[in-house]
mmCIF file of C-alpha atoms in Angstrom:
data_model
loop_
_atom_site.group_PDB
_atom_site.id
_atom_site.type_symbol
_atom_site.label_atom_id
_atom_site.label_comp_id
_atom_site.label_asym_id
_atom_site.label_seq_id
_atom_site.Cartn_x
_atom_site.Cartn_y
_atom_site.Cartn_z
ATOM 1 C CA UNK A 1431 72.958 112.612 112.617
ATOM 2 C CA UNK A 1432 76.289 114.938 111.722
ATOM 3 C CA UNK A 1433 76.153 115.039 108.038
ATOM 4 C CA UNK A 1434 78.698 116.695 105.465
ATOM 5 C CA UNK A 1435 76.549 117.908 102.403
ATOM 6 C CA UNK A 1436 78.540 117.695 99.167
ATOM 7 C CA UNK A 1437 76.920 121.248 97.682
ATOM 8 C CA UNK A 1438 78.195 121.858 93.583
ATOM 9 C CA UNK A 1439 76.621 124.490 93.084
ATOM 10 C CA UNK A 1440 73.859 122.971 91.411
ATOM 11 C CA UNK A 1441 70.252 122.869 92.090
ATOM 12 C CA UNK A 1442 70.166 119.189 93.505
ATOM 13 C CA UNK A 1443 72.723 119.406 95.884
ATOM 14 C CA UNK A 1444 71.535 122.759 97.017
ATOM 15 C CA UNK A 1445 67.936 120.757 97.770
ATOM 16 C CA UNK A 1446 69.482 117.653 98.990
ATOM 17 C CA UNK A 1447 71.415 119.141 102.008
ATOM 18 C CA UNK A 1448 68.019 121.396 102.841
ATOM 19 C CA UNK A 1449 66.227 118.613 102.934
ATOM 20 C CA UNK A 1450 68.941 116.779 105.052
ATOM 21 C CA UNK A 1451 68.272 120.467 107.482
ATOM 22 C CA UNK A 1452 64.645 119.479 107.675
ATOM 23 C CA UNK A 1453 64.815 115.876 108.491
ATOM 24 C CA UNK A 1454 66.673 117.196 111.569
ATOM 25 C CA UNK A 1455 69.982 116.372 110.804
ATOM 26 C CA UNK A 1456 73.183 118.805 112.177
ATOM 27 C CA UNK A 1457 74.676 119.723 108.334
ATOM 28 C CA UNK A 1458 77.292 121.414 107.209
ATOM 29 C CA UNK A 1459 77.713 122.321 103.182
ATOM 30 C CA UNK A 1460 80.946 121.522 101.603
ATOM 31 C CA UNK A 1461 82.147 122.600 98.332
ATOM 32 C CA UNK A 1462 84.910 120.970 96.444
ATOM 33 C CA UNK A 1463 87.688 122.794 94.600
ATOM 34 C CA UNK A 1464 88.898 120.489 92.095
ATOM 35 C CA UNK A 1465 91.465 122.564 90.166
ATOM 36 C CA UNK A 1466 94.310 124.514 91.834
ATOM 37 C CA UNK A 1467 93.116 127.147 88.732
ATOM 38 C CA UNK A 1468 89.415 126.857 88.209
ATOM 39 C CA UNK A 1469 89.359 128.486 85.042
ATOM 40 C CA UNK A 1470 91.311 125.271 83.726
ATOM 41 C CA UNK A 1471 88.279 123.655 83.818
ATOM 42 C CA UNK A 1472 84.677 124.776 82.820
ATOM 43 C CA UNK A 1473 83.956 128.235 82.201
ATOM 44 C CA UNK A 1474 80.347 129.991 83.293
ATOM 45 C CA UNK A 1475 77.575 128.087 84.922
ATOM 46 C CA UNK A 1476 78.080 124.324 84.381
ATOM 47 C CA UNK A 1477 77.384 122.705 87.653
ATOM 48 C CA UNK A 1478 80.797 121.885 89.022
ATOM 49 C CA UNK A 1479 84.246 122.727 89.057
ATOM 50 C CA UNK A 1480 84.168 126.624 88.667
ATOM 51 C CA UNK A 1481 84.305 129.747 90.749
ATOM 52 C CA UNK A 1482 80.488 130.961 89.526
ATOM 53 C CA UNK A 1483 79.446 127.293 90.835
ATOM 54 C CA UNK A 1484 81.229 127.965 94.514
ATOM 55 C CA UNK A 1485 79.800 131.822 95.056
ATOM 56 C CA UNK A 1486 76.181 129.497 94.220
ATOM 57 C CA UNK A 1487 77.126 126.889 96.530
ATOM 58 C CA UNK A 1488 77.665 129.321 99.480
ATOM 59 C CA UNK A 1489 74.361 131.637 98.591
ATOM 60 C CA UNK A 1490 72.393 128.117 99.157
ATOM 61 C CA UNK A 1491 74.295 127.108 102.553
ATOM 62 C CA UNK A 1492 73.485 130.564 103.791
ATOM 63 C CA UNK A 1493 69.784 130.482 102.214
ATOM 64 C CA UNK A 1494 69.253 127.032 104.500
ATOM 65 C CA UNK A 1495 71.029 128.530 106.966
ATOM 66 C CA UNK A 1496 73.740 126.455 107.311
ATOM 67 C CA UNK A 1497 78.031 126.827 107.689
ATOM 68 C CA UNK A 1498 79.552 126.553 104.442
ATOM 69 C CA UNK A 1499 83.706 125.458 103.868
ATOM 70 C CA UNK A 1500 85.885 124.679 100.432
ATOM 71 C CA UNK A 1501 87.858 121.890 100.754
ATOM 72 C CA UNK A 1502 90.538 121.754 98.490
ATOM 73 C CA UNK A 1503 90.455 118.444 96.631
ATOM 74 C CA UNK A 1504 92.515 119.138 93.641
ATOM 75 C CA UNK A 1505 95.165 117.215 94.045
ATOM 76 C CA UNK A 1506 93.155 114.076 94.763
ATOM 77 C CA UNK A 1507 90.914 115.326 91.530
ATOM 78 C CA UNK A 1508 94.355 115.148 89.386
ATOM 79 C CA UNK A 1509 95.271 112.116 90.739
ATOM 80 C CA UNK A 1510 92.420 110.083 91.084
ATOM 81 C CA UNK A 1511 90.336 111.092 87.800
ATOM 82 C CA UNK A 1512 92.323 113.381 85.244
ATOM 83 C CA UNK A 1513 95.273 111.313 85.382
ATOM 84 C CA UNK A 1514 93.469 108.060 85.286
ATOM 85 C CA UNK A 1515 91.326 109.689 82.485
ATOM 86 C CA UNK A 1516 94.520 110.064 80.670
ATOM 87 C CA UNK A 1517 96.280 106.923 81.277
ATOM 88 C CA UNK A 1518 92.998 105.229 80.204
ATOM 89 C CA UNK A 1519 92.667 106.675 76.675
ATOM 90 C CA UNK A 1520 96.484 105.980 76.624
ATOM 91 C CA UNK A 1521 95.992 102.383 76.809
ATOM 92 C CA UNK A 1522 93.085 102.143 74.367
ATOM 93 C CA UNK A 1523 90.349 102.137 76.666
ATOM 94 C CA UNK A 1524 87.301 104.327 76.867
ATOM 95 C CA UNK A 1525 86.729 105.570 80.470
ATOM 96 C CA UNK A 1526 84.074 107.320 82.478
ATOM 97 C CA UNK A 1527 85.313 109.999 84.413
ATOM 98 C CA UNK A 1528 82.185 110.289 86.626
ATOM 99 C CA UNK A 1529 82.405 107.341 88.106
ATOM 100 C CA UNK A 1530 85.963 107.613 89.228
ATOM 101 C CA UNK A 1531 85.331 111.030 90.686
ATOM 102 C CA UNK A 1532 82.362 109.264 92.763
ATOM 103 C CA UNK A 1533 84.188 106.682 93.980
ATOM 104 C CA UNK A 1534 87.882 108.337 94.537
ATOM 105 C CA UNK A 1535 86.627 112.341 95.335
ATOM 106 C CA UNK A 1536 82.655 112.049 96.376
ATOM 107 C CA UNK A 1537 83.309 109.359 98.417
ATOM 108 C CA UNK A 1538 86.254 107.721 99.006
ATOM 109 C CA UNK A 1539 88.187 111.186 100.237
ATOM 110 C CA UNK A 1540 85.240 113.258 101.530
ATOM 111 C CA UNK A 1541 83.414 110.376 103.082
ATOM 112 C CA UNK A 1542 86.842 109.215 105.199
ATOM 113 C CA UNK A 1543 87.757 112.878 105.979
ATOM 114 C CA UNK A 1544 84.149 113.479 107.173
ATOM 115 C CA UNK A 1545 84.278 110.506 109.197
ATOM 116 C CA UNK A 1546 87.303 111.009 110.691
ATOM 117 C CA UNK A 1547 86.006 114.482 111.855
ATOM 118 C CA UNK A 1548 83.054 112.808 113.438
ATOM 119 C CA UNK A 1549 80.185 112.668 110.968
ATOM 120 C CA UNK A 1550 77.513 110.163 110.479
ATOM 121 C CA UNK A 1551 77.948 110.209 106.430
ATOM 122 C CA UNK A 1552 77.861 112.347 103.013
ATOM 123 C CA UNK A 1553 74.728 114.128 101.704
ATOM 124 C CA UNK A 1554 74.613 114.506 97.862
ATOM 125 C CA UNK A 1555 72.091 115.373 95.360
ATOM 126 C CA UNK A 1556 72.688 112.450 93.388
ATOM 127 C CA UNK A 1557 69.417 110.814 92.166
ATOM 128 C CA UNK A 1558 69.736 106.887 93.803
ATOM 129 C CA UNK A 1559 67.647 105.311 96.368
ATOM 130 C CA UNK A 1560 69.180 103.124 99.602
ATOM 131 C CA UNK A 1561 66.867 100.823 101.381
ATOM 132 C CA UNK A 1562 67.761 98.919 104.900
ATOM 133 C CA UNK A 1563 67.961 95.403 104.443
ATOM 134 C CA UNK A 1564 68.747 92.318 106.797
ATOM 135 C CA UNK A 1565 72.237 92.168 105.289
ATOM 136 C CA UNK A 1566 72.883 96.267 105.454
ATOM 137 C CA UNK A 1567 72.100 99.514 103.255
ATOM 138 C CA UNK A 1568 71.238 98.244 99.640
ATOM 139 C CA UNK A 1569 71.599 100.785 96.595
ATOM 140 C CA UNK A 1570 68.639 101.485 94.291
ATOM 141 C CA UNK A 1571 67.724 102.984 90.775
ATOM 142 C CA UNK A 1572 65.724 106.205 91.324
ATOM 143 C CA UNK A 1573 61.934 106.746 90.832
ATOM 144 C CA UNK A 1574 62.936 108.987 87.834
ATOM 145 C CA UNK A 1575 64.508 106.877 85.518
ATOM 146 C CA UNK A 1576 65.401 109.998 83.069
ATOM 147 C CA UNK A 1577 67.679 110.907 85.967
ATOM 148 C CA UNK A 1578 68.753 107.910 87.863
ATOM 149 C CA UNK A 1579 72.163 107.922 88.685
ATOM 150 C CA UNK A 1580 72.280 104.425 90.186
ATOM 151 C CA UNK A 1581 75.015 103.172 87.050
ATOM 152 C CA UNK A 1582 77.748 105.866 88.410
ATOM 153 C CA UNK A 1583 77.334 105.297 91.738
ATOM 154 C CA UNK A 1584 77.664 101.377 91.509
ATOM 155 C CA UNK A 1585 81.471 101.815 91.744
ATOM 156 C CA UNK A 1586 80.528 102.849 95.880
ATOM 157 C CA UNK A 1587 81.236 100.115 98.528
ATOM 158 C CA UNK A 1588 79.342 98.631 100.900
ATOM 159 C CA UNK A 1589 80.664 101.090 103.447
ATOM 160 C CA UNK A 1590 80.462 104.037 101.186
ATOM 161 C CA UNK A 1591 76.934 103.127 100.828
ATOM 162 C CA UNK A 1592 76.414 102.931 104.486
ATOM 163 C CA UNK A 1593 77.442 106.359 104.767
ATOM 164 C CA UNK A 1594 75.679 107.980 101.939
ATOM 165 C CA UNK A 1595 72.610 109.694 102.029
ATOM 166 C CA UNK A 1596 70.840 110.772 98.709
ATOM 167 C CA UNK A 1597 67.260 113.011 99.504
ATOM 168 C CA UNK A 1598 66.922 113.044 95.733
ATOM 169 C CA UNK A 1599 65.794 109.156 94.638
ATOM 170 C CA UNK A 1600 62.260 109.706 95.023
ATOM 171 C CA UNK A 1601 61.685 112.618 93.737
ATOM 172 C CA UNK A 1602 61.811 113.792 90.087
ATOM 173 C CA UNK A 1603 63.442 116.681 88.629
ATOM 174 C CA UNK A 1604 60.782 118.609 87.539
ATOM 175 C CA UNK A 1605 59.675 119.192 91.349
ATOM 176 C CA UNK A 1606 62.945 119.799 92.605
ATOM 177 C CA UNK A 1607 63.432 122.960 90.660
ATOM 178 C CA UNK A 1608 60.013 123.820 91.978
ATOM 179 C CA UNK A 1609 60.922 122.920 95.504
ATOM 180 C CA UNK A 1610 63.762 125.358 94.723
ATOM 181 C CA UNK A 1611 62.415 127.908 94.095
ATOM 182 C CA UNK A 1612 59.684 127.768 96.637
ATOM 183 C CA UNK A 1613 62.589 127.316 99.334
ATOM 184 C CA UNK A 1614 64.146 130.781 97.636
ATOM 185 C CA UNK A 1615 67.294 128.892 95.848
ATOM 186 C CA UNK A 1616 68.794 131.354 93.473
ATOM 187 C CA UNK A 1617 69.995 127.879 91.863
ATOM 188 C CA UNK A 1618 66.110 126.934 91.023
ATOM 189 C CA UNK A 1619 66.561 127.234 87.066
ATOM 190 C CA UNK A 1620 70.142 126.542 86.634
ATOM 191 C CA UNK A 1621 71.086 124.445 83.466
ATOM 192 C CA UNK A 1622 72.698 120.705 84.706
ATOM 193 C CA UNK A 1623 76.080 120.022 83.886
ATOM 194 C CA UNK A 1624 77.312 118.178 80.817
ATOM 195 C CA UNK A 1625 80.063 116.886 78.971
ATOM 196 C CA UNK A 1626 83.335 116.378 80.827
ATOM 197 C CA UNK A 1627 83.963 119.303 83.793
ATOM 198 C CA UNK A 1628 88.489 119.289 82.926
ATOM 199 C CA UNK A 1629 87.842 119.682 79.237
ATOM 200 C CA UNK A 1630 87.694 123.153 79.087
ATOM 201 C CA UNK A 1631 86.301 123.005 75.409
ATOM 202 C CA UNK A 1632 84.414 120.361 75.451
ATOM 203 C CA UNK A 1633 86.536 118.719 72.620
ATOM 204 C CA UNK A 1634 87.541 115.668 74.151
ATOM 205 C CA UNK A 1635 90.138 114.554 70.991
ATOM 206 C CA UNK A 1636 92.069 117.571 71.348
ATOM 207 C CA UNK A 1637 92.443 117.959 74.737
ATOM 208 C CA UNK A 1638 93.848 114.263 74.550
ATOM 209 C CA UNK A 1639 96.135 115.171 71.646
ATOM 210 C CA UNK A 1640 97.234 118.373 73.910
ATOM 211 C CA UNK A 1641 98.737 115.836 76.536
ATOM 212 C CA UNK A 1642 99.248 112.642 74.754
ATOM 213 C CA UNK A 1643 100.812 114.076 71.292
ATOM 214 C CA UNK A 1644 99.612 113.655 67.719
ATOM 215 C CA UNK A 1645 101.590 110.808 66.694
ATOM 216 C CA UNK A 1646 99.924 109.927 63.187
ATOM 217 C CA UNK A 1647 99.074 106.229 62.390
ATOM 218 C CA UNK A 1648 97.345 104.071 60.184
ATOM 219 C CA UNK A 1649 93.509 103.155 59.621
ATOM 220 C CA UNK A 1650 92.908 99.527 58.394
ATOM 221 C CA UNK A 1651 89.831 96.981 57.905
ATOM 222 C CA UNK A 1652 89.767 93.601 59.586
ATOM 223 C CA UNK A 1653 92.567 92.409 56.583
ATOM 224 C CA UNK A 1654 95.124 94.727 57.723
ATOM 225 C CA UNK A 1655 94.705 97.192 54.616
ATOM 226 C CA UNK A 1656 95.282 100.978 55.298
ATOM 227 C CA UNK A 1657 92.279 103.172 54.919
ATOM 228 C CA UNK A 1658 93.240 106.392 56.059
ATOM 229 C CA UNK A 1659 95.684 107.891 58.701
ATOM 230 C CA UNK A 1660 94.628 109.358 62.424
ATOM 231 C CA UNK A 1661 96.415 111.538 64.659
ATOM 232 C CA UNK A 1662 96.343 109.476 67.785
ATOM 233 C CA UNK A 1663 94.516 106.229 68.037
ATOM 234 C CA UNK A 1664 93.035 107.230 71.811
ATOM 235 C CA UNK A 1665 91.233 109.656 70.422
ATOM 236 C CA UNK A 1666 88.947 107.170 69.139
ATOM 237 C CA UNK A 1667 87.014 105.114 70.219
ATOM 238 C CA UNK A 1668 84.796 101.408 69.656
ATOM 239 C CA UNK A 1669 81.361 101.535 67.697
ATOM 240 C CA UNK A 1670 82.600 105.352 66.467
ATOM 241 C CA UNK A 1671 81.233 105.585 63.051
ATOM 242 C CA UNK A 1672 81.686 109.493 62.241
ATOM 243 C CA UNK A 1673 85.180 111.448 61.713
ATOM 244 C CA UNK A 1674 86.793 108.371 60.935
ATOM 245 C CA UNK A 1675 89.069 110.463 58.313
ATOM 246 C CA UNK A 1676 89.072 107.323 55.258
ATOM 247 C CA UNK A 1677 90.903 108.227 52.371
ATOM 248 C CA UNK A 1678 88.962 104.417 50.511
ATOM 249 C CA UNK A 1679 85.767 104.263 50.317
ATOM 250 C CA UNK A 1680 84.148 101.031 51.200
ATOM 251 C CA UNK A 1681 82.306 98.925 48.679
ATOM 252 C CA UNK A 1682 78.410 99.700 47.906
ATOM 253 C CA UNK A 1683 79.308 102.411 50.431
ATOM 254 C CA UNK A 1684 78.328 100.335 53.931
ATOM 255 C CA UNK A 1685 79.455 102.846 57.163
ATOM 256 C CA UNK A 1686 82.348 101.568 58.487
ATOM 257 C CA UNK A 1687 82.707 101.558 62.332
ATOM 258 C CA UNK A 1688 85.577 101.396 65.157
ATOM 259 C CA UNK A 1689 86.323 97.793 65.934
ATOM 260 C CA UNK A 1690 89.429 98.227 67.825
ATOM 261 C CA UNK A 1691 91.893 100.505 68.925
ATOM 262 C CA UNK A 1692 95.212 98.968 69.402
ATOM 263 C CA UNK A 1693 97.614 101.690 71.139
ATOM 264 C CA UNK A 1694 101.150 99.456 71.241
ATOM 265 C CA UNK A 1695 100.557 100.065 67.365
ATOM 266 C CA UNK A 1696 99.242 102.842 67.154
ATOM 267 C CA UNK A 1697 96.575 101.527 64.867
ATOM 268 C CA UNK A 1698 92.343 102.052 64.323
ATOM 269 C CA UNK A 1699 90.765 98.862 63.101
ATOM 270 C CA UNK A 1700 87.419 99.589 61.061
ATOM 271 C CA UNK A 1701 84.405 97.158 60.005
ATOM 272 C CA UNK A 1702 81.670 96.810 59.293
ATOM 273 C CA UNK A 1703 78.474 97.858 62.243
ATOM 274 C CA UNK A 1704 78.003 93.491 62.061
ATOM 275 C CA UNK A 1705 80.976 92.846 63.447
ATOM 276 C CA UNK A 1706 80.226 95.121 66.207
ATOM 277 C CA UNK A 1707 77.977 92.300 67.835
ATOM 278 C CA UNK A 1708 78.769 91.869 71.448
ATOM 279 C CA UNK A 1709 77.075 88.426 73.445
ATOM 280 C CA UNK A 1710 79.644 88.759 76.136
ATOM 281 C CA UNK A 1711 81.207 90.907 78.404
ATOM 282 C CA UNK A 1712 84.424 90.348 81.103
ATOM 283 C CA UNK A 1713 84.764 92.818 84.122
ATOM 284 C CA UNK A 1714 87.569 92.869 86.392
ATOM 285 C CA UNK A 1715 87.571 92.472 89.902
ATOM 286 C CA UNK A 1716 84.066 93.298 90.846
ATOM 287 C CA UNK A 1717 82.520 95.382 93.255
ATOM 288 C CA UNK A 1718 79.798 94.119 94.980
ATOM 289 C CA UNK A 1719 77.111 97.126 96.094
ATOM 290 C CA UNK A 1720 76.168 94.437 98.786
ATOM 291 C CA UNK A 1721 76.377 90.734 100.113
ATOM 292 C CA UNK A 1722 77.843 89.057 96.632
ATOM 293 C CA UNK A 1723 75.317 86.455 95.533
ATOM 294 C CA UNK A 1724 76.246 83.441 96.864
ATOM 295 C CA UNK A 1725 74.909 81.290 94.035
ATOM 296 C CA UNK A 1726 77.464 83.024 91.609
ATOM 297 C CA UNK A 1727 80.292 80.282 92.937
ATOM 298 C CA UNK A 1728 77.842 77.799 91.556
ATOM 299 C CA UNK A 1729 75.736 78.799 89.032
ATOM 300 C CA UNK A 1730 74.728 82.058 86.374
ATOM 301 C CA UNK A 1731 71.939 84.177 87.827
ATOM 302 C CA UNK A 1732 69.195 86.049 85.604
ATOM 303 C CA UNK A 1733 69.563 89.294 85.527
ATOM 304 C CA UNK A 1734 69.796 93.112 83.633
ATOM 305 C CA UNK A 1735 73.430 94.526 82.940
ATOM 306 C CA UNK A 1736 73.454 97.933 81.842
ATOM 307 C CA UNK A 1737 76.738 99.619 80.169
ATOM 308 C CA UNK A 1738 76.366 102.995 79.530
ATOM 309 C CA UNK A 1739 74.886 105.632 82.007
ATOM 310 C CA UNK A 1740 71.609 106.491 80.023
ATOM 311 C CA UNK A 1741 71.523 103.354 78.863
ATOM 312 C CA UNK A 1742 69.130 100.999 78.690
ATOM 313 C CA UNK A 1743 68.867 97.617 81.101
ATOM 314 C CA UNK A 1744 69.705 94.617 78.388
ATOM 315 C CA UNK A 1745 68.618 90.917 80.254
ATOM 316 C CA UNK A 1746 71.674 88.591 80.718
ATOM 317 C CA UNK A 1747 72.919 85.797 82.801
ATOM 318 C CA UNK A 1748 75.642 86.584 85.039
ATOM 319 C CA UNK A 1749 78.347 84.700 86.970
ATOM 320 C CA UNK A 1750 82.098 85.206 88.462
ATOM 321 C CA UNK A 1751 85.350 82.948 87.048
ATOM 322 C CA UNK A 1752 88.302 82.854 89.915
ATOM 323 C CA UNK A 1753 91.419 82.533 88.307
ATOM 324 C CA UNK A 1754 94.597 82.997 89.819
ATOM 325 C CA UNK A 1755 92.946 84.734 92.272
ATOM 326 C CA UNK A 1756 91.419 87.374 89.942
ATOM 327 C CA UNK A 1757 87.923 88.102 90.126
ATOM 328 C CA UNK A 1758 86.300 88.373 87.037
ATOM 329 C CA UNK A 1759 82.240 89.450 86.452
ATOM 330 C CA UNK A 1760 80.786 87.940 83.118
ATOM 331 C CA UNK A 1761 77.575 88.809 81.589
ATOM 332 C CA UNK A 1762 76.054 86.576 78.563
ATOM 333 C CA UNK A 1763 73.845 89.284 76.942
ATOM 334 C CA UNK A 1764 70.244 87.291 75.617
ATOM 335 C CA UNK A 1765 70.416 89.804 72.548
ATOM 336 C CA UNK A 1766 73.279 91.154 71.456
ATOM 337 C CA UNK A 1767 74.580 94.548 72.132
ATOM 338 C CA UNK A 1768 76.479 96.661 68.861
ATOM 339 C CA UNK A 1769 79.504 98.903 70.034
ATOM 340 C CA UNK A 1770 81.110 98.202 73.655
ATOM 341 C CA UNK A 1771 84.380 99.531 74.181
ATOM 342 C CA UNK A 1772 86.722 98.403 77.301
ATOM 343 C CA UNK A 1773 87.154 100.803 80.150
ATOM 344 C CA UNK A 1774 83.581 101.519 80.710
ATOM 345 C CA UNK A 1775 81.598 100.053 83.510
ATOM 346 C CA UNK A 1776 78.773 97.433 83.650
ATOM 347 C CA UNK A 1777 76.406 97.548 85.650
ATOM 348 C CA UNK A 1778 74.244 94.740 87.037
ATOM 349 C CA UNK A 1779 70.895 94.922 88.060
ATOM 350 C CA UNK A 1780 68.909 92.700 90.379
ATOM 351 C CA UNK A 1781 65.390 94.476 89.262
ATOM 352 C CA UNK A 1782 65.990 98.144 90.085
ATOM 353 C CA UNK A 1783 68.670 97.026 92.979
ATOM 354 C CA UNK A 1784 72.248 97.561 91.826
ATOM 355 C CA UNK A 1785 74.177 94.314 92.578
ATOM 356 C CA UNK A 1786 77.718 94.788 91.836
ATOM 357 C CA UNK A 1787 79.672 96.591 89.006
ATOM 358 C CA UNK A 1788 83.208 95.843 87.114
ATOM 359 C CA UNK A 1789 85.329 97.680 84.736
ATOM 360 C CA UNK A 1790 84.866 96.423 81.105
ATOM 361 C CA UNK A 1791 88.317 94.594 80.045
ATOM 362 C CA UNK A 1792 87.311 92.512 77.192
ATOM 363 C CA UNK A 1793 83.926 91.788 75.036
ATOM 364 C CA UNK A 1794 83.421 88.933 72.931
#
C-alpha cells in the first residue's frame, strides 16, 4: 500500500512509519506545522508542535530512508482545535483538545488530502489496535493499557478507521524505545509530550484569561450565597476542589468542590464532593466507531463507558433517545462516578472494542 506516515517528532511515530517501511509498504513521512510561529506554542523537546520536534522528524525519515515533507496545517489547527478550545471554555464546558486535533487535523485533513493524492491511508504512532471484521475495520484498546490511546481516537469514523494504520497497539512502550534505538533513532529516549501543545506555559487559566478577559464574578454554594470572587468562571472547572479562592470558610471545614460553572452569569457554584455524584450521563450525536448496535433502538446494552483518557472503564448500561431528530448516547453508570464536567468525551466500550463515543452535554 501508499501510506502517508504522520511523523511528530516523537519516538512512536518515528517507529510506526519504519515499521510501516518493513511491512513493505511505499511511505512517505509527513510532519505537521501547526502554528504559522512555532515558538507560540511549546518550547524545547515536547513531542509536537515545535521546530526542535520537525529537525527530529526529518533525521528519522532519512534514518528509515524515506522522503520527508511539512505540510502546513495551521490554519486548520486554529480553526479546528484552538478556536474550538476557546469557544468551549467560553461556554462553560471542559474540552479535550486531543481529540479534536485527531479527528479534525490527524485525520479528517491529512487522511482526505492523502487520499486525494492517491494513498491507501495514514500511519501514526498512536497506541490502538484495528481488527477486520465481517462488518469492516473495528477499533481496539491497545495491549498496553498504561498507553492505550483507544479513548482519543474514538472520535474517528468508520472511514477514518478504514484508513488508519497504527504499528504501535501491540507493542508496549518500554520496547519501542528499545526498538529505537536498535533501529539508530536519535528519538530513542525522548521525553513524551504533555500538557496542552498551544499553551505555551502550561498554565491553562491564564492563557484563557489572555483571550477571554478577566471579568471578575461571584463564588456561591448551592443557596446562592457568595463565597468568594473569580476572575473568569471558564477557568474553572467541575469536581475542581483546589484554588477555589473562598473568602468563607465552610462549616467543620468539609472541601468544597466545583458543581457548576454557569458562564451567561458569570458565576462558580461550590458544594460539597456528595453532590458531585454522577449515575448518568447524555452525549450528543454519537459517533459510532462501527455498525451502531442495532439493539440500542430497542433496548440498553451492558457495557464499560470510560470518561477521561487515563481513566478507568466504569460498567454501565447504554442506549440512544431520538428526539427531534437528535441523537443522543446515554450511559446509566452501576456505581456512581464523583466530578464529570460537560465537554469531555465518553467513551463506550464493548470489552476492549471501542463502540461509539459522544460529547458530554449534561450529567445527572
Amino acid at each position: 500500500m501508499k501510506l502517508i506516515a504522520a511523523m511528530s517528532g516523537g519516538v512512536d511515530s518515528a517507529v510506526a512509519a519504519a515499521r510501516a517501511v518493513e511491512a513493505g509498504h511505499d511511505v512517505i513521512g509527513v510532519h505537521l506545522a501547526l502554528s504559522k510561529n512555532p515558538q507560540k506554542y511549546r518550547s524545547g523537546a515536547r513531542g509536537c508542535c515545535t521546530v526542535e520536534d520537525s529537525h527530529d522528524a526529518r533525521r528519522a525519515a532519512d534514518v528509515i530512508g524515506i522522503p520527508f515533507y511539512i505540510w502546513d496545517m495551521s490554519d486548520e489547527f486554529h480553526q479546528g482545535v484552538v478556536e474550538n478550545f476557546l469557544s468551549e471554555y467560553a461556554s462553560g464546558k471542559t474540552p479535550n483538545p486531543c481529540l479534536r486535533c485527531n479527528e479534525k487535523i490527524k485525520f479528517e485533513a491529512v487522511l482526505d488530502r492523502a487520499q486525494a493524492m492517491g494513498f491507501d491511508g495514514v500511519v501514526t504512532g498512536h497506541y490502538a489496535q484495528t481488527v477486520e471484521s465481517e462488518s469492516g475495520r473495528l477499533l481496539y484498546r491497545a495491549i498496553d493499557p498504561t498507553k492505550d490511546q483507544s479513548y482519543v481516537l474514538a472520535v474517528l469514523t468508520v472511514k477514518q478507521i478504514s484508513g488508519a494504520i497504527f504499528p504501535l497497539g501491540d507493542t508496549r512502550k518500554e520496547d519501542v524505545r528499545i526498538e529505537a534505538d536498535r533501529r539508530g533513532l536519535s528519538v530513542a529516549n525522548k521525553p513524551d509530550s504533555h500538557d496542552i501543545c498551544f499553551v505555551p506555559s502550561g498554565d491553562n487559566a491564564s492563557w484563557l484569561r489572555d483571550r477571554l478577559g478577566s471579568e471578575v464574578g461571584p463564588i456561591v454554594d448551592e443557596t446562592g450565597k457568595k463565597l468568594g470572587e473569580h476572575k473568569g468562571a471558564y477557568t474553572y472547572t467541575i469536581g475542581q476542589r483546589k484554588g477555589l479562592g473562598l473568602t468563607v470558610p465552610a462549616a467543620g471545614g468539609v472541601p468544597r468542590y466545583v458543581l457548576k460553572v454557569e458562564p451567561i452569569t458569570n458565576t462558580v457554584v461550590v458544594g460539597t464532593h456528595e453532590a458531585l455524584a454522577v449515575e448518568k450521563i447524555i452525549g450528543g450525536t454519537p459517533n459510532w466507531c462501527g455498525p451502531a448496535p442495532e439493539a440500542l433502538a430497542s433496548a440498553p446494552l451492558n457495557g464499560l463507558v470510560q470518561v477521561r483518557a487515563h481513566g478507568a472503564p466504569l460498567p454501565c448500561t447504554y442506549y440512544r433517545s431520538i428526539t427531534g431528530g437528535i441523537e443522543t448516547l446515554i450511559a446509566d453508570l452501576v456505581e456512581p462516578l464523583f466530578g464529570l464536567a460537560p465537554g469531555q468525551a465518553m467513551v463506550i466500550y464493548d470489552g476492549d472494542r471501542v463502540v461509539g463515543s459522544a460529547t458530554i452535554t449534561e450529567t445527572k
